[in-house]
PDB file of C-alpha atoms and ligand atoms in Angstrom:
ATOM      1  CA  UNK A   1     -23.361 -43.376   0.837  1.00 53.00           C
ATOM      2  CA  UNK A   2     -26.914 -44.738   0.882  1.00 54.00           C
ATOM      3  CA  UNK A   3     -26.605 -48.118  -0.821  1.00 60.00           C
ATOM      4  CA  UNK A   4     -30.107 -48.273  -2.273  1.00 57.00           C
ATOM      5  CA  UNK A   5     -30.002 -44.755  -3.723  1.00 68.00           C
ATOM      6  CA  UNK A   6     -31.321 -44.784  -7.298  1.00 68.00           C
ATOM      7  CA  UNK A   7     -28.554 -42.440  -8.384  1.00 87.00           C
ATOM      8  CA  UNK A   8     -25.719 -44.418  -6.788  1.00 92.00           C
ATOM      9  CA  UNK A   9     -23.804 -47.151  -8.532  1.00 94.00           C
ATOM     10  CA  UNK A  10     -21.467 -49.772  -7.128  1.00 95.00           C
ATOM     11  CA  UNK A  11     -18.119 -49.590  -8.882  1.00 97.00           C
ATOM     12  CA  UNK A  12     -14.818 -51.406  -8.514  1.00 98.00           C
ATOM     13  CA  UNK A  13     -11.549 -49.726  -9.367  1.00 98.00           C
ATOM     14  CA  UNK A  14      -7.889 -49.726  -8.381  1.00 98.00           C
ATOM     15  CA  UNK A  15      -6.041 -46.904  -6.656  1.00 98.00           C
ATOM     16  CA  UNK A  16      -2.298 -47.166  -6.090  1.00 98.00           C
ATOM     17  CA  UNK A  17      -2.403 -50.903  -6.652  1.00 97.00           C
ATOM     18  CA  UNK A  18      -5.254 -51.554  -4.216  1.00 98.00           C
ATOM     19  CA  UNK A  19      -8.740 -52.569  -5.322  1.00 98.00           C
ATOM     20  CA  UNK A  20     -11.706 -50.638  -3.980  1.00 98.00           C
ATOM     21  CA  UNK A  21     -15.445 -51.177  -4.316  1.00 97.00           C
ATOM     22  CA  UNK A  22     -17.608 -48.162  -3.520  1.00 95.00           C
ATOM     23  CA  UNK A  23     -21.093 -46.814  -4.105  1.00 95.00           C
ATOM     24  CA  UNK A  24     -20.750 -43.469  -5.861  1.00 96.00           C
ATOM     25  CA  UNK A  25     -23.420 -41.024  -6.916  1.00 95.00           C
ATOM     26  CA  UNK A  26     -23.444 -40.255 -10.599  1.00 93.00           C
ATOM     27  CA  UNK A  27     -22.444 -36.610 -10.158  1.00 95.00           C
ATOM     28  CA  UNK A  28     -19.462 -37.286  -7.885  1.00 97.00           C
ATOM     29  CA  UNK A  29     -16.161 -36.000  -9.215  1.00 98.00           C
ATOM     30  CA  UNK A  30     -13.095 -38.202  -9.151  1.00 98.00           C
ATOM     31  CA  UNK A  31     -11.238 -35.635  -7.024  1.00 98.00           C
ATOM     32  CA  UNK A  32     -13.910 -35.966  -4.334  1.00 98.00           C
ATOM     33  CA  UNK A  33     -13.746 -39.745  -4.436  1.00 98.00           C
ATOM     34  CA  UNK A  34      -9.977 -39.606  -4.049  1.00 98.00           C
ATOM     35  CA  UNK A  35      -9.791 -36.963  -1.340  1.00 98.00           C
ATOM     36  CA  UNK A  36     -13.028 -37.328   0.622  1.00 97.00           C
ATOM     37  CA  UNK A  37     -13.843 -41.019   0.278  1.00 96.00           C
ATOM     38  CA  UNK A  38     -10.333 -42.487   0.169  1.00 98.00           C
ATOM     39  CA  UNK A  39      -8.539 -39.798   2.202  1.00 98.00           C
ATOM     40  CA  UNK A  40      -5.748 -39.350  -0.344  1.00 98.00           C
ATOM     41  CA  UNK A  41      -5.173 -35.622   0.084  1.00 98.00           C
ATOM     42  CA  UNK A  42      -1.899 -35.425  -1.817  1.00 97.00           C
ATOM     43  CA  UNK A  43      -4.059 -34.642  -4.845  1.00 98.00           C
ATOM     44  CA  UNK A  44      -4.932 -30.969  -4.470  1.00 98.00           C
ATOM     45  CA  UNK A  45      -8.118 -29.034  -5.101  1.00 98.00           C
ATOM     46  CA  UNK A  46      -7.399 -25.861  -7.030  1.00 98.00           C
ATOM     47  CA  UNK A  47      -9.549 -24.198  -9.663  1.00 98.00           C
ATOM     48  CA  UNK A  48     -11.996 -27.097 -10.179  1.00 98.00           C
ATOM     49  CA  UNK A  49     -12.218 -25.902 -13.793  1.00 97.00           C
ATOM     50  CA  UNK A  50      -9.443 -27.811 -15.524  1.00 98.00           C
ATOM     51  CA  UNK A  51      -7.082 -24.847 -15.524  1.00 97.00           C
ATOM     52  CA  UNK A  52      -4.473 -25.422 -12.806  1.00 98.00           C
ATOM     53  CA  UNK A  53      -3.570 -29.133 -12.900  1.00 98.00           C
ATOM     54  CA  UNK A  54      -3.301 -29.383  -9.105  1.00 98.00           C
ATOM     55  CA  UNK A  55      -5.820 -32.241  -9.172  1.00 98.00           C
ATOM     56  CA  UNK A  56      -3.898 -34.346 -11.719  1.00 98.00           C
ATOM     57  CA  UNK A  57      -3.840 -38.107 -11.284  1.00 98.00           C
ATOM     58  CA  UNK A  58      -2.898 -40.967 -13.587  1.00 98.00           C
ATOM     59  CA  UNK A  59      -5.696 -42.922 -15.231  1.00 98.00           C
ATOM     60  CA  UNK A  60      -4.164 -46.113 -16.629  1.00 98.00           C
ATOM     61  CA  UNK A  61      -0.838 -44.267 -16.746  1.00 97.00           C
ATOM     62  CA  UNK A  62      -1.985 -41.051 -18.460  1.00 98.00           C
ATOM     63  CA  UNK A  63      -2.489 -37.751 -16.628  1.00 98.00           C
ATOM     64  CA  UNK A  64      -6.034 -36.439 -16.270  1.00 98.00           C
ATOM     65  CA  UNK A  65      -7.644 -33.633 -14.308  1.00 98.00           C
ATOM     66  CA  UNK A  66      -9.626 -35.406 -11.600  1.00 98.00           C
ATOM     67  CA  UNK A  67     -11.814 -32.305 -11.160  1.00 98.00           C
ATOM     68  CA  UNK A  68     -13.213 -32.826 -14.670  1.00 98.00           C
ATOM     69  CA  UNK A  69     -13.718 -36.580 -14.459  1.00 98.00           C
ATOM     70  CA  UNK A  70     -16.757 -38.321 -13.049  1.00 98.00           C
ATOM     71  CA  UNK A  71     -15.883 -40.900 -10.416  1.00 98.00           C
ATOM     72  CA  UNK A  72     -18.346 -43.365 -11.888  1.00 97.00           C
ATOM     73  CA  UNK A  73     -16.176 -43.629 -15.006  1.00 97.00           C
ATOM     74  CA  UNK A  74     -13.212 -45.150 -13.151  1.00 98.00           C
ATOM     75  CA  UNK A  75     -14.968 -48.486 -12.972  1.00 97.00           C
ATOM     76  CA  UNK A  76     -12.496 -51.179 -13.983  1.00 98.00           C
ATOM     77  CA  UNK A  77      -9.663 -48.702 -14.339  1.00 98.00           C
ATOM     78  CA  UNK A  78      -6.452 -47.996 -12.502  1.00 98.00           C
ATOM     79  CA  UNK A  79      -5.802 -44.695 -10.771  1.00 98.00           C
ATOM     80  CA  UNK A  80      -2.438 -43.607  -9.430  1.00 98.00           C
ATOM     81  CA  UNK A  81      -2.170 -40.644  -7.091  1.00 98.00           C
ATOM     82  CA  UNK A  82       0.973 -39.071  -5.706  1.00 98.00           C
ATOM     83  CA  UNK A  83       0.690 -41.381  -2.686  1.00 97.00           C
ATOM     84  CA  UNK A  84       1.250 -44.293  -5.065  1.00 97.00           C
ATOM     85  CA  UNK A  85       4.580 -42.935  -6.308  1.00 97.00           C
ATOM     86  CA  UNK A  86       6.670 -43.693  -3.245  1.00 92.00           C
ATOM     87  CA  UNK A  87       7.316 -47.109  -1.757  1.00 89.00           C
ATOM     88  CA  UNK A  88       7.263 -46.766   2.005  1.00 88.00           C
ATOM     89  CA  UNK A  89       9.915 -44.176   2.846  1.00 89.00           C
ATOM     90  CA  UNK A  90      11.506 -44.466  -0.590  1.00 94.00           C
ATOM     91  CA  UNK A  91      10.561 -41.718  -3.004  1.00 94.00           C
ATOM     92  CA  UNK A  92       9.914 -42.251  -6.677  1.00 95.00           C
ATOM     93  CA  UNK A  93      12.582 -40.990  -9.097  1.00 96.00           C
ATOM     94  CA  UNK A  94      10.299 -38.154 -10.239  1.00 97.00           C
ATOM     95  CA  UNK A  95       9.847 -36.926  -6.675  1.00 97.00           C
ATOM     96  CA  UNK A  96      13.598 -37.238  -6.050  1.00 97.00           C
ATOM     97  CA  UNK A  97      14.456 -35.298  -9.206  1.00 97.00           C
ATOM     98  CA  UNK A  98      11.996 -32.531  -8.299  1.00 98.00           C
ATOM     99  CA  UNK A  99      13.536 -32.104  -4.857  1.00 96.00           C
ATOM    100  CA  UNK A 100      17.132 -32.338  -6.058  1.00 97.00           C
ATOM    101  CA  UNK A 101      16.479 -29.766  -8.786  1.00 97.00           C
ATOM    102  CA  UNK A 102      14.808 -27.300  -6.424  1.00 97.00           C
ATOM    103  CA  UNK A 103      11.479 -27.705  -8.247  1.00 97.00           C
ATOM    104  CA  UNK A 104       9.350 -27.576  -5.080  1.00 97.00           C
ATOM    105  CA  UNK A 105       8.585 -24.465  -3.064  1.00 97.00           C
ATOM    106  CA  UNK A 106       5.163 -24.248  -1.370  1.00 97.00           C
ATOM    107  CA  UNK A 107       4.350 -27.670  -2.833  1.00 97.00           C
ATOM    108  CA  UNK A 108       0.752 -27.003  -3.797  1.00 98.00           C
ATOM    109  CA  UNK A 109       1.345 -27.724  -7.485  1.00 98.00           C
ATOM    110  CA  UNK A 110       3.965 -30.412  -6.912  1.00 98.00           C
ATOM    111  CA  UNK A 111       1.864 -33.558  -6.917  1.00 98.00           C
ATOM    112  CA  UNK A 112       0.162 -32.449 -10.127  1.00 98.00           C
ATOM    113  CA  UNK A 113       3.523 -31.635 -11.689  1.00 98.00           C
ATOM    114  CA  UNK A 114       4.907 -35.033 -10.666  1.00 98.00           C
ATOM    115  CA  UNK A 115       1.876 -36.748 -12.197  1.00 98.00           C
ATOM    116  CA  UNK A 116       2.355 -34.905 -15.496  1.00 98.00           C
ATOM    117  CA  UNK A 117       6.071 -35.735 -15.570  1.00 98.00           C
ATOM    118  CA  UNK A 118       5.301 -39.393 -14.839  1.00 98.00           C
ATOM    119  CA  UNK A 119       2.743 -39.420 -17.628  1.00 98.00           C
ATOM    120  CA  UNK A 120       5.328 -37.992 -20.050  1.00 97.00           C
ATOM    121  CA  UNK A 121       7.861 -40.572 -18.882  1.00 96.00           C
ATOM    122  CA  UNK A 122       5.456 -43.429 -19.604  1.00 96.00           C
ATOM    123  CA  UNK A 123       4.625 -42.036 -23.045  1.00 96.00           C
ATOM    124  CA  UNK A 124       8.284 -41.431 -23.817  1.00 96.00           C
ATOM    125  CA  UNK A 125       9.172 -45.023 -22.892  1.00 94.00           C
ATOM    126  CA  UNK A 126       6.282 -46.423 -24.905  1.00 96.00           C
ATOM    127  CA  UNK A 127       7.396 -44.434 -27.938  1.00 95.00           C
ATOM    128  CA  UNK A 128      11.125 -45.008 -27.287  1.00 95.00           C
ATOM    129  CA  UNK A 129      11.680 -41.307 -27.836  1.00 94.00           C
ATOM    130  CA  UNK A 130      13.076 -38.567 -25.610  1.00 94.00           C
ATOM    131  CA  UNK A 131      10.926 -35.425 -25.741  1.00 95.00           C
ATOM    132  CA  UNK A 132      12.519 -32.099 -26.569  1.00 96.00           C
ATOM    133  CA  UNK A 133      12.617 -29.274 -24.032  1.00 96.00           C
ATOM    134  CA  UNK A 134       9.796 -27.615 -25.962  1.00 96.00           C
ATOM    135  CA  UNK A 135       7.728 -30.803 -25.750  1.00 96.00           C
ATOM    136  CA  UNK A 136       8.384 -30.988 -22.014  1.00 97.00           C
ATOM    137  CA  UNK A 137       7.167 -27.400 -21.664  1.00 96.00           C
ATOM    138  CA  UNK A 138       4.045 -28.275 -23.670  1.00 96.00           C
ATOM    139  CA  UNK A 139       3.527 -31.360 -21.514  1.00 96.00           C
ATOM    140  CA  UNK A 140       3.526 -29.208 -18.386  1.00 97.00           C
ATOM    141  CA  UNK A 141       1.420 -26.346 -19.694  1.00 96.00           C
ATOM    142  CA  UNK A 142      -1.683 -27.722 -17.960  1.00 97.00           C
ATOM    143  CA  UNK A 143      -0.010 -27.361 -14.570  1.00 98.00           C
ATOM    144  CA  UNK A 144       0.258 -23.917 -13.001  1.00 98.00           C
ATOM    145  CA  UNK A 145       2.851 -22.935 -10.406  1.00 98.00           C
ATOM    146  CA  UNK A 146       2.800 -19.646  -8.537  1.00 96.00           C
ATOM    147  CA  UNK A 147       6.204 -20.077  -6.923  1.00 96.00           C
ATOM    148  CA  UNK A 148       9.012 -21.574  -8.955  1.00 92.00           C
ATOM    149  CA  UNK A 149       8.994 -19.791 -12.302  1.00 93.00           C
ATOM    150  CA  UNK A 150       8.851 -23.259 -13.931  1.00 96.00           C
ATOM    151  CA  UNK A 151      12.539 -23.444 -14.875  1.00 97.00           C
ATOM    152  CA  UNK A 152      13.478 -25.834 -12.074  1.00 97.00           C
ATOM    153  CA  UNK A 153      10.433 -28.003 -12.770  1.00 98.00           C
ATOM    154  CA  UNK A 154      11.338 -28.243 -16.458  1.00 98.00           C
ATOM    155  CA  UNK A 155      14.920 -29.132 -15.495  1.00 97.00           C
ATOM    156  CA  UNK A 156      13.669 -31.875 -13.174  1.00 97.00           C
ATOM    157  CA  UNK A 157      11.430 -33.213 -15.928  1.00 98.00           C
ATOM    158  CA  UNK A 158      14.321 -33.064 -18.394  1.00 97.00           C
ATOM    159  CA  UNK A 159      16.519 -35.080 -16.038  1.00 96.00           C
ATOM    160  CA  UNK A 160      13.870 -37.778 -15.726  1.00 96.00           C
ATOM    161  CA  UNK A 161      12.944 -37.883 -19.385  1.00 94.00           C
ATOM    162  CA  UNK A 162      16.552 -38.057 -20.570  1.00 91.00           C
ATOM    163  CA  UNK A 163      17.275 -41.185 -18.521  1.00 82.00           C
TER     164      UNK A 163
HETATM  165  S1  LIG B   1      -8.445 -28.326  -9.654  1.00 71.73           S
HETATM  166 FE1  LIG B   1      -8.533 -29.533 -11.449  1.00 71.73          FE
HETATM  167  S2  LIG B   1      -7.495 -28.381 -12.959  1.00 71.73           S
HETATM  168 FE2  LIG B   1      -7.543 -27.069 -11.192  1.00 71.73          FE
HETATM  169  S1  LIG B   2       5.628 -24.698  -5.705  1.00 71.73           S
HETATM  170 FE1  LIG B   2       4.067 -23.341  -4.995  1.00 71.73          FE
HETATM  171  S2  LIG B   2       2.579 -23.387  -6.585  1.00 71.73           S
HETATM  172 FE2  LIG B   2       4.229 -24.503  -7.381  1.00 71.73          FE
END
């Protein structure tokens, strides 16, 4: 990035617990910052129209579509991608539940699904309330899967959210 570009801005933000400072152009999408600038390719590029959820990441704990979010707006905020879920070799409980419930096939949707489940888990804990199966389905309706038929993903989410 050309540092003296009139359309670039220096921003500082946190990704997976690590602080970054980068020049970003005003039109850059968050998904491009994450994948191309930071090399975190666990977040997938799908429709780029806010329809598939493959690009989902957590912004301060809540799921967003990174294909619809301008990178410049992450200044001062905390992003978590799927790479931030595991600790070394140890998987996060959402990832473990998805694997143990057979909720992963080709895997293209899986990081987005895990992000949405994590977002629901955070909200559920904040509200001290376990979501119903219908609410879990609604919470995942922004994430498309071509492989699993959704049942196993909903069961994995249910296991996590009922803990
Ligand atoms: S790539 Fe963002 S919603 Fe499909
Ligand atoms: S596991 Fe293949 S798209 Fe969901």
